[in-house]
């Protein structure tokens, strides 16, 4: 059985557009991450960067299920004792509407 692996020279990047209005945060983030990793392609190879780009519009219209809008908490730590900071989803979205989506795709 012969296995064919894609080469970096074969990679041709495409642009993908996602409309985030009325979409659930986690499902949208996994769809975007899948495109960025290249897993949507039939000749997916882990070591090849396919050069795909993603544009997301209407990030302020993202939905969360249940009561997560008030209770979901994001933490940051400066690695110094006692410097753990926390913010709720509502606080982050009020200043930076796209930030929760960026963090969900990254993580």
C-alpha positions as a printed Julia matrix, in Angstrom:
107×3 Matrix{Float64}:
   0.0    0.0    0.0
   1.44   3.34  -1.04
   0.84   6.49   1.01
   1.06   9.86  -0.68
   1.94  12.91   1.38
   1.32  16.45   0.21
   4.27  18.77  -0.24
   4.47  22.42   0.8
   4.86  23.43  -2.86
   1.43  21.94  -3.65
  -0.32  24.13  -1.08
  -2.62  26.77  -2.54
  -4.36  28.99  -0.03
  -8.04  29.89  -0.24
 -10.14  32.49   1.53
 -13.12  31.35   3.62
 -15.89  33.56   4.96
 -17.86  32.73   8.12
 -20.94  34.67   9.23
 -20.99  34.45  13.03
 -24.47  35.92  13.45
 -26.73  33.53  15.43
 -24.01  30.83  15.54
 -23.0   28.94  18.7
 -19.48  29.88  19.83
 -17.98  26.39  20.16
 -19.34  24.99  16.91
 -18.21  28.03  14.97
 -14.75  27.87  16.56
 -14.28  24.21  15.64
 -15.32  24.91  12.05
 -12.79  27.76  11.78
 -10.03  25.7   13.43
 -10.72  22.83  11.04
 -10.25  25.12   8.03
  -7.09  26.72   9.45
  -5.52  23.3   10.11
  -6.45  22.08   6.62
  -8.52  19.09   7.78
 -11.3   19.98   5.33
  -9.06  18.97   2.42
  -9.05  15.4    1.07
  -5.22  15.35   0.95
  -4.69  16.63   4.53
  -1.14  16.29   5.76
  -0.29  17.5    9.29
   3.07  19.09   8.48
   1.84  21.2    5.54
   0.57  24.75   6.05
  -2.11  25.12   3.4
  -2.19  28.9    3.61
  -5.96  29.16   4.05
  -7.32  32.44   5.37
 -10.52  32.99   7.35
 -12.7   36.12   7.53
 -15.37  36.28  10.24
 -18.13  38.88  10.16
 -20.8   39.75  12.74
 -18.76  38.49  15.7
 -21.01  40.43  18.08
 -23.93  38.15  17.17
 -22.4   34.94  18.56
 -24.68  32.9   20.81
 -23.93  30.88  23.93
 -26.1   28.06  25.19
 -27.61  28.03  28.66
 -26.64  30.73  31.14
 -23.05  31.04  29.94
 -23.44  34.69  28.93
 -23.34  35.68  32.61
 -21.44  32.78  34.17
 -18.65  31.91  31.7
 -15.36  33.22  33.11
 -12.04  33.85  31.4
  -8.85  33.83  33.49
  -5.43  35.43  32.95
  -2.39  35.11  35.14
   0.8   37.17  35.11
   2.75  34.32  36.85
   3.17  36.52  39.93
   1.58  35.4   43.2
  -1.89  36.85  43.67
  -2.19  38.21  40.13
  -4.97  35.97  38.83
  -7.48  38.12  36.96
 -10.92  37.02  35.83
 -13.58  38.52  33.59
 -16.97  37.24  32.55
 -18.02  36.7   28.96
 -20.33  39.74  29.11
 -17.47  42.03  30.21
 -15.17  40.85  27.42
 -17.82  41.09  24.69
 -18.72  44.63  25.71
 -15.16  45.82  24.95
 -13.93  43.32  22.32
 -16.74  41.43  20.5
 -14.37  39.12  18.6
 -12.08  38.19  21.51
 -14.04  35.13  22.8
 -14.03  33.68  19.28
 -10.28  34.25  18.95
  -9.65  32.53  22.28
 -11.95  29.61  21.4
 -10.17  28.99  18.07
  -6.75  29.34  19.68
  -7.47  26.97  22.53
